[in-house]
Amino acid sequence: MDVRQTGDEVLVVTGGVDGGVNLWSLDTAPPQSLPLPPPPDIPRRITLLPGLRPLVTTESGNLVLYSNHSWSIVFSDPKIASYCLLEVSPSRLLIALASINGHIIILRSTDLGVALDKQVAEGRIFSLHWLSEDILLSCHDGGFLSVWKIKNSEVDLDELGVVYMPACKERWTTAAVLFDGAVVYGDRAGNIHFSHILSRQSNYLDAVKTVTRAHSQQGVCSLSVVRGQIWSTGRDGTVKQFSVNSHCGLTLVSTCHLPVDWAAQLLSIPSALLCFHESSVVLWSLKERRKLLSLLCGGGHRSWSCLVDDNQFVFAYL
């Protein structure tokens, strides 16, 4: 072991029996916890908008924003009372809400104005995923998935096609990603499916390729495209890499077992992974194979959101 100072940074250099050399920074700032006052209504879901602004959905159908040291109601609609899904686009510039009666509402995060409001189904939307900045996937009763594209300057949704999810115990999606014109999606039973986007008249099931119990029976947490491969994380504490073939679907390349309960989400920080272990949130380095941060948060069952902004990792939870 050796200690070196490079500029303003202090590094510890270690070598192991495997012949590897590791650099460890001693200049990491300690984490800060900033409790916020309770929102003016029963909170249900939380997300972080650009500028590290917490946005919360409430039981009575309000969206409340924390800014200038106080909460304020920025949007209200009885359609999203009692039940409301909340998802932000990859850039966090668009906010998608989904209701129990099949409505999708999209707002702009810049001014929190309504970009569109459309009923896309008669019943409950079970899950909602952004596949890109202008493409959404909604999951409906019976495992029916619709792929939507925002068109005409954010005033309408155009259905690009559908995917029919194979039967499983809890038939709704937990993660989804777009890959070369196809959709890769996970479910609550730990399966990962690969399907091309089809018309409503197509033979749905013939087009689906499934990796059964990729994440045991605990469920798939996230899916990402990394260097032409699909990376998945799950509630079994593993990260898996798959190669993709349009005819054969997914083929497992590698599995990484982590000392955590949930591997929740890959982050934009290189090789960083958001995890949960017991009642703590854990920031894990895949490259260094070590824990970077651990904070009590009550566990991953709570609504949470994280954001990497200007070399800061920010985690918010209810």
Short mmCIF file of C-alpha atoms in Angstrom, two decimals:
data_model
loop_
_atom_site.label_atom_id
_atom_site.label_comp_id
_atom_site.label_asym_id
_atom_site.label_seq_id
_atom_site.Cartn_x
_atom_site.Cartn_y
_atom_site.Cartn_z
CA MET A 1 0.00 0.00 0.00
CA ASP A 2 1.15 3.54 -0.74
CA VAL A 3 -0.31 7.05 -0.41
CA ARG A 4 0.12 9.67 -3.12
CA GLN A 5 -1.18 13.21 -3.64
CA THR A 6 -2.08 14.26 -7.19
CA GLY A 7 -2.97 17.93 -7.29
CA ASP A 8 -5.67 18.41 -4.67
CA GLU A 9 -6.63 14.73 -4.53
CA VAL A 10 -5.18 12.19 -2.08
CA LEU A 11 -5.04 8.60 -3.37
CA VAL A 12 -4.31 5.29 -1.67
CA VAL A 13 -2.66 2.73 -3.97
CA THR A 14 -3.18 -0.94 -3.12
CA GLY A 15 -2.12 -4.19 -4.77
CA GLY A 16 -3.74 -7.59 -4.38
CA VAL A 17 -2.82 -11.26 -4.75
CA ASP A 18 -4.60 -11.25 -8.11
CA GLY A 19 -1.94 -8.93 -9.52
CA GLY A 20 -4.33 -5.98 -9.71
CA VAL A 21 -3.60 -2.42 -8.65
CA ASN A 22 -6.39 -0.21 -7.26
CA LEU A 23 -6.61 3.53 -6.61
CA TRP A 24 -8.81 4.75 -3.75
CA SER A 25 -9.68 8.41 -3.27
CA LEU A 26 -9.69 9.83 0.27
CA ASP A 27 -11.34 13.08 -0.77
CA THR A 28 -14.95 11.95 -1.01
CA ALA A 29 -17.19 14.47 0.72
CA PRO A 30 -19.40 13.06 3.51
CA PRO A 31 -23.08 12.64 2.57
CA GLN A 32 -25.58 15.24 3.72
CA SER A 33 -29.16 14.46 4.74
CA LEU A 34 -31.74 17.20 4.20
CA PRO A 35 -35.15 16.28 5.66
CA LEU A 36 -37.98 18.18 3.99
CA PRO A 37 -41.21 19.29 5.70
CA PRO A 38 -44.21 17.03 5.02
CA PRO A 39 -46.20 17.80 1.84
CA PRO A 40 -49.68 19.34 2.32
CA ASP A 41 -51.37 16.02 1.47
CA ILE A 42 -50.68 12.27 1.72
CA PRO A 43 -47.65 11.65 -0.55
CA ARG A 44 -47.67 8.67 -2.91
CA ARG A 45 -44.78 8.94 -5.39
CA ILE A 46 -41.71 11.13 -5.76
CA THR A 47 -39.34 12.10 -8.55
CA LEU A 48 -36.55 14.63 -8.97
CA LEU A 49 -36.78 17.27 -11.69
CA PRO A 50 -33.85 19.22 -13.19
CA GLY A 51 -32.41 21.59 -10.63
CA LEU A 52 -32.88 18.93 -7.92
CA ARG A 53 -36.54 19.88 -7.43
CA PRO A 54 -38.61 17.17 -5.68
CA LEU A 55 -42.03 16.56 -7.26
CA VAL A 56 -44.60 14.46 -5.39
CA THR A 57 -47.98 12.99 -6.32
CA THR A 58 -50.59 12.95 -3.56
CA GLU A 59 -53.63 10.90 -2.61
CA SER A 60 -56.08 13.64 -3.61
CA GLY A 61 -54.75 14.01 -7.17
CA ASN A 62 -52.32 16.88 -6.72
CA LEU A 63 -48.75 17.36 -7.88
CA VAL A 64 -46.74 19.30 -5.31
CA LEU A 65 -43.31 20.80 -5.94
CA TYR A 66 -40.74 21.70 -3.29
CA SER A 67 -39.10 25.01 -4.11
CA ASN A 68 -37.91 28.01 -2.09
CA HIS A 69 -38.19 26.02 1.15
CA SER A 70 -41.89 25.22 0.78
CA TRP A 71 -44.36 22.95 -1.04
CA SER A 72 -46.81 24.30 -3.60
CA ILE A 73 -49.53 22.64 -5.70
CA VAL A 74 -48.48 22.92 -9.36
CA PHE A 75 -51.09 20.62 -10.95
CA SER A 76 -54.35 19.01 -9.90
CA ASP A 77 -56.68 16.57 -11.64
CA PRO A 78 -59.33 14.25 -10.11
CA LYS A 79 -58.39 11.60 -12.71
CA ILE A 80 -55.16 10.90 -10.82
CA ALA A 81 -56.65 10.86 -7.31
CA SER A 82 -56.03 7.66 -5.29
CA TYR A 83 -54.02 6.05 -8.11
CA CYS A 84 -51.33 7.68 -10.24
CA LEU A 85 -48.16 6.41 -11.89
CA LEU A 86 -45.32 8.94 -12.17
CA GLU A 87 -42.44 8.59 -14.65
CA VAL A 88 -40.01 11.17 -16.06
CA SER A 89 -38.38 11.05 -19.49
CA PRO A 90 -34.62 10.34 -19.80
CA SER A 91 -33.86 14.07 -19.95
CA ARG A 92 -36.39 14.74 -17.14
CA LEU A 93 -37.96 17.42 -19.32
CA LEU A 94 -41.27 15.55 -19.63
CA ILE A 95 -43.40 14.09 -16.83
CA ALA A 96 -45.82 11.26 -17.58
CA LEU A 97 -48.79 10.44 -15.34
CA ALA A 98 -51.08 7.44 -15.76
CA SER A 99 -54.47 6.85 -14.15
CA ILE A 100 -56.68 3.98 -13.08
CA ASN A 101 -59.07 4.80 -15.94
CA GLY A 102 -56.55 4.60 -18.78
CA HIS A 103 -55.50 8.25 -19.05
CA ILE A 104 -51.95 9.38 -19.86
CA ILE A 105 -51.12 12.99 -18.99
CA ILE A 106 -47.79 14.52 -20.00
CA LEU A 107 -46.46 17.73 -18.49
CA ARG A 108 -43.37 19.82 -19.23
CA SER A 109 -40.99 20.03 -16.29
CA THR A 110 -39.86 23.52 -17.34
CA ASP A 111 -43.20 25.23 -16.65
CA LEU A 112 -45.30 22.25 -15.43
CA GLY A 113 -47.81 22.96 -18.19
CA VAL A 114 -49.87 20.16 -19.75
CA ALA A 115 -48.43 18.95 -23.06
CA LEU A 116 -51.15 16.34 -23.67
CA ASP A 117 -53.98 14.50 -21.94
CA LYS A 118 -55.37 11.39 -23.62
CA GLN A 119 -57.38 8.33 -22.60
CA VAL A 120 -55.60 5.39 -24.24
CA ALA A 121 -57.55 2.55 -22.60
CA GLU A 122 -60.75 1.86 -20.66
CA GLY A 123 -59.15 0.41 -17.54
CA ARG A 124 -56.16 0.70 -15.27
CA ILE A 125 -52.66 1.31 -16.61
CA PHE A 126 -50.53 -1.08 -14.57
CA SER A 127 -47.13 0.35 -15.47
CA LEU A 128 -45.59 3.03 -17.64
CA HIS A 129 -42.06 3.28 -19.08
CA TRP A 130 -40.17 5.85 -21.16
CA LEU A 131 -38.37 3.96 -23.96
CA SER A 132 -36.86 7.18 -25.32
CA GLU A 133 -37.47 10.91 -25.05
CA ASP A 134 -40.63 10.65 -27.20
CA ILE A 135 -41.67 6.98 -26.95
CA LEU A 136 -43.69 5.46 -24.08
CA LEU A 137 -44.80 1.93 -23.24
CA SER A 138 -47.99 1.36 -21.24
CA CYS A 139 -49.03 -1.96 -19.69
CA HIS A 140 -52.72 -2.85 -19.55
CA ASP A 141 -54.95 -5.66 -18.30
CA GLY A 142 -54.06 -9.15 -19.51
CA GLY A 143 -50.45 -8.28 -20.33
CA PHE A 144 -51.36 -6.09 -23.30
CA LEU A 145 -48.60 -3.54 -23.98
CA SER A 146 -48.96 -0.47 -26.19
CA VAL A 147 -46.04 1.53 -27.59
CA TRP A 148 -46.77 5.24 -28.08
CA LYS A 149 -44.93 8.06 -29.83
CA ILE A 150 -45.43 11.70 -28.93
CA LYS A 151 -46.18 13.61 -32.12
CA ASN A 152 -47.24 17.03 -33.38
CA SER A 153 -45.21 19.03 -30.87
CA GLU A 154 -46.44 17.15 -27.80
CA VAL A 155 -50.16 17.40 -28.47
CA ASP A 156 -51.02 13.78 -29.24
CA LEU A 157 -49.96 10.15 -28.85
CA ASP A 158 -49.67 7.90 -31.89
CA GLU A 159 -49.71 4.12 -31.30
CA LEU A 160 -46.66 2.62 -33.00
CA GLY A 161 -47.74 -0.94 -32.25
CA VAL A 162 -48.35 -3.49 -29.55
CA VAL A 163 -46.66 -6.30 -27.65
CA TYR A 164 -48.51 -9.15 -25.97
CA MET A 165 -46.89 -10.30 -22.74
CA PRO A 166 -46.76 -14.07 -22.07
CA ALA A 167 -48.85 -15.36 -19.17
CA CYS A 168 -47.25 -15.17 -15.75
CA LYS A 169 -48.39 -14.84 -12.14
CA GLU A 170 -48.36 -11.03 -11.98
CA ARG A 171 -48.75 -9.95 -15.57
CA TRP A 172 -47.33 -6.48 -15.76
CA THR A 173 -43.98 -4.96 -16.63
CA THR A 174 -41.41 -3.74 -14.12
CA ALA A 175 -38.81 -2.45 -16.60
CA ALA A 176 -38.54 -1.91 -20.35
CA VAL A 177 -36.02 -0.69 -22.91
CA LEU A 178 -35.99 -0.16 -26.67
CA PHE A 179 -33.40 -2.15 -28.63
CA ASP A 180 -33.05 -1.88 -32.41
CA GLY A 181 -36.79 -1.62 -33.07
CA ALA A 182 -37.73 -4.26 -30.50
CA VAL A 183 -38.81 -4.03 -26.87
CA VAL A 184 -37.01 -5.85 -24.06
CA TYR A 185 -39.07 -5.91 -20.87
CA GLY A 186 -39.08 -7.59 -17.47
CA ASP A 187 -41.88 -8.72 -15.18
CA ARG A 188 -42.56 -9.25 -11.48
CA ALA A 189 -41.78 -12.98 -11.76
CA GLY A 190 -38.18 -12.31 -12.82
CA ASN A 191 -38.64 -13.14 -16.52
CA ILE A 192 -37.13 -11.03 -19.32
CA HIS A 193 -38.93 -10.94 -22.68
CA PHE A 194 -37.83 -9.84 -26.16
CA SER A 195 -40.42 -8.87 -28.75
CA HIS A 196 -40.64 -6.83 -31.92
CA ILE A 197 -43.30 -4.13 -31.99
CA LEU A 198 -46.23 -5.52 -33.98
CA SER A 199 -49.55 -4.41 -35.38
CA ARG A 200 -52.74 -5.34 -33.54
CA GLN A 201 -53.52 -8.02 -36.18
CA SER A 202 -50.25 -9.92 -35.68
CA ASN A 203 -49.73 -13.29 -34.02
CA TYR A 204 -48.39 -11.93 -30.74
CA LEU A 205 -46.98 -14.94 -28.91
CA ASP A 206 -44.92 -16.25 -31.83
CA ALA A 207 -42.85 -13.07 -31.69
CA VAL A 208 -41.89 -13.24 -27.98
CA LYS A 209 -38.60 -14.76 -26.79
CA THR A 210 -38.32 -15.24 -23.03
CA VAL A 211 -35.49 -15.78 -20.56
CA THR A 212 -37.38 -17.53 -17.77
CA ARG A 213 -36.60 -16.55 -14.17
CA ALA A 214 -33.61 -14.46 -15.18
CA HIS A 215 -33.84 -12.90 -11.72
CA SER A 216 -35.33 -15.87 -9.82
CA GLN A 217 -38.85 -15.11 -8.60
CA GLN A 218 -38.09 -11.70 -7.14
CA GLY A 219 -38.62 -9.49 -10.18
CA VAL A 220 -36.64 -7.44 -12.69
CA CYS A 221 -35.71 -3.95 -11.44
CA SER A 222 -34.14 -2.29 -14.48
CA LEU A 223 -32.99 -2.85 -18.06
CA SER A 224 -30.33 -0.82 -19.89
CA VAL A 225 -28.51 -0.90 -23.21
CA VAL A 226 -24.74 -0.84 -22.57
CA ARG A 227 -22.27 -1.16 -25.44
CA GLY A 228 -24.70 -3.13 -27.59
CA GLN A 229 -25.73 -5.50 -24.80
CA ILE A 230 -28.72 -5.65 -22.47
CA TRP A 231 -27.88 -5.26 -18.79
CA SER A 232 -30.50 -6.25 -16.25
CA THR A 233 -30.71 -5.78 -12.49
CA GLY A 234 -33.02 -7.60 -10.11
CA ARG A 235 -34.35 -8.06 -6.63
CA ASP A 236 -32.17 -11.16 -6.33
CA GLY A 237 -29.08 -8.95 -5.96
CA THR A 238 -27.58 -9.73 -9.38
CA VAL A 239 -26.54 -7.82 -12.48
CA LYS A 240 -26.72 -9.78 -15.74
CA GLN A 241 -25.43 -9.09 -19.24
CA PHE A 242 -27.11 -10.47 -22.36
CA SER A 243 -26.19 -10.47 -26.01
CA VAL A 244 -29.10 -9.84 -28.38
CA ASN A 245 -30.09 -11.58 -31.60
CA SER A 246 -33.23 -10.47 -33.42
CA HIS A 247 -34.14 -14.09 -34.23
CA CYS A 248 -33.09 -15.88 -31.03
CA GLY A 249 -33.67 -13.16 -28.44
CA LEU A 250 -31.36 -12.83 -25.42
CA THR A 251 -28.37 -15.00 -24.54
CA LEU A 252 -26.80 -14.76 -21.08
CA VAL A 253 -23.19 -13.55 -21.19
CA SER A 254 -22.34 -13.02 -17.52
CA THR A 255 -23.81 -12.75 -14.02
CA CYS A 256 -22.46 -10.60 -11.19
CA HIS A 257 -23.64 -11.48 -7.67
CA LEU A 258 -23.61 -8.54 -5.27
CA PRO A 259 -23.72 -8.52 -1.44
CA VAL A 260 -27.08 -6.69 -1.46
CA ASP A 261 -30.77 -7.62 -1.49
CA TRP A 262 -31.76 -5.57 -4.56
CA ALA A 263 -29.71 -4.37 -7.50
CA ALA A 264 -32.02 -1.54 -8.46
CA GLN A 265 -30.61 0.64 -11.24
CA LEU A 266 -27.48 1.40 -13.27
CA LEU A 267 -26.47 5.04 -12.97
CA SER A 268 -24.84 7.49 -15.36
CA ILE A 269 -21.81 7.53 -13.06
CA PRO A 270 -19.35 5.10 -14.72
CA SER A 271 -19.84 1.56 -13.33
CA ALA A 272 -22.07 2.77 -10.48
CA LEU A 273 -25.15 0.88 -9.36
CA LEU A 274 -27.96 1.88 -7.02
CA CYS A 275 -28.86 -0.96 -4.65
CA PHE A 276 -30.90 -1.65 -1.54
CA HIS A 277 -29.83 -3.83 1.36
CA GLU A 278 -32.17 -4.33 4.29
CA SER A 279 -33.26 -0.78 5.23
CA SER A 280 -30.41 1.08 3.47
CA VAL A 281 -29.75 2.46 0.01
CA VAL A 282 -26.31 1.46 -1.25
CA LEU A 283 -24.20 3.00 -4.00
CA TRP A 284 -22.04 0.21 -5.40
CA SER A 285 -19.03 0.39 -7.74
CA LEU A 286 -19.00 -2.47 -10.24
CA LYS A 287 -15.48 -1.55 -11.34
CA GLU A 288 -13.97 -1.39 -7.85
CA ARG A 289 -16.28 -4.09 -6.42
CA ARG A 290 -16.95 -2.10 -3.28
CA LYS A 291 -19.57 -0.04 -1.49
CA LEU A 292 -19.24 3.69 -2.13
CA LEU A 293 -22.09 4.85 0.08
CA SER A 294 -24.72 3.44 2.42
CA LEU A 295 -27.58 5.44 3.96
CA LEU A 296 -30.63 4.44 5.96
CA CYS A 297 -33.80 5.07 3.94
CA GLY A 298 -36.33 2.46 5.05
CA GLY A 299 -35.71 0.13 2.10
CA GLY A 300 -36.53 -0.07 -1.59
CA HIS A 301 -40.27 -0.64 -1.11
CA ARG A 302 -40.68 3.11 -0.57
CA SER A 303 -41.13 5.50 -3.47
CA TRP A 304 -37.71 6.92 -4.37
CA SER A 305 -35.84 8.80 -7.07
CA CYS A 306 -32.17 9.48 -7.74
CA LEU A 307 -30.30 11.91 -9.92
CA VAL A 308 -26.67 12.46 -10.83
CA ASP A 309 -26.10 16.16 -11.40
CA ASP A 310 -22.82 18.09 -11.58
CA ASN A 311 -20.85 15.24 -9.93
CA GLN A 312 -23.45 14.99 -7.16
CA PHE A 313 -25.48 11.91 -6.37
CA VAL A 314 -28.88 12.91 -4.98
CA PHE A 315 -31.35 10.39 -3.57
CA ALA A 316 -34.89 11.33 -2.49
CA TYR A 317 -37.46 9.07 -0.87
CA LEU A 318 -40.80 9.17 0.93
#
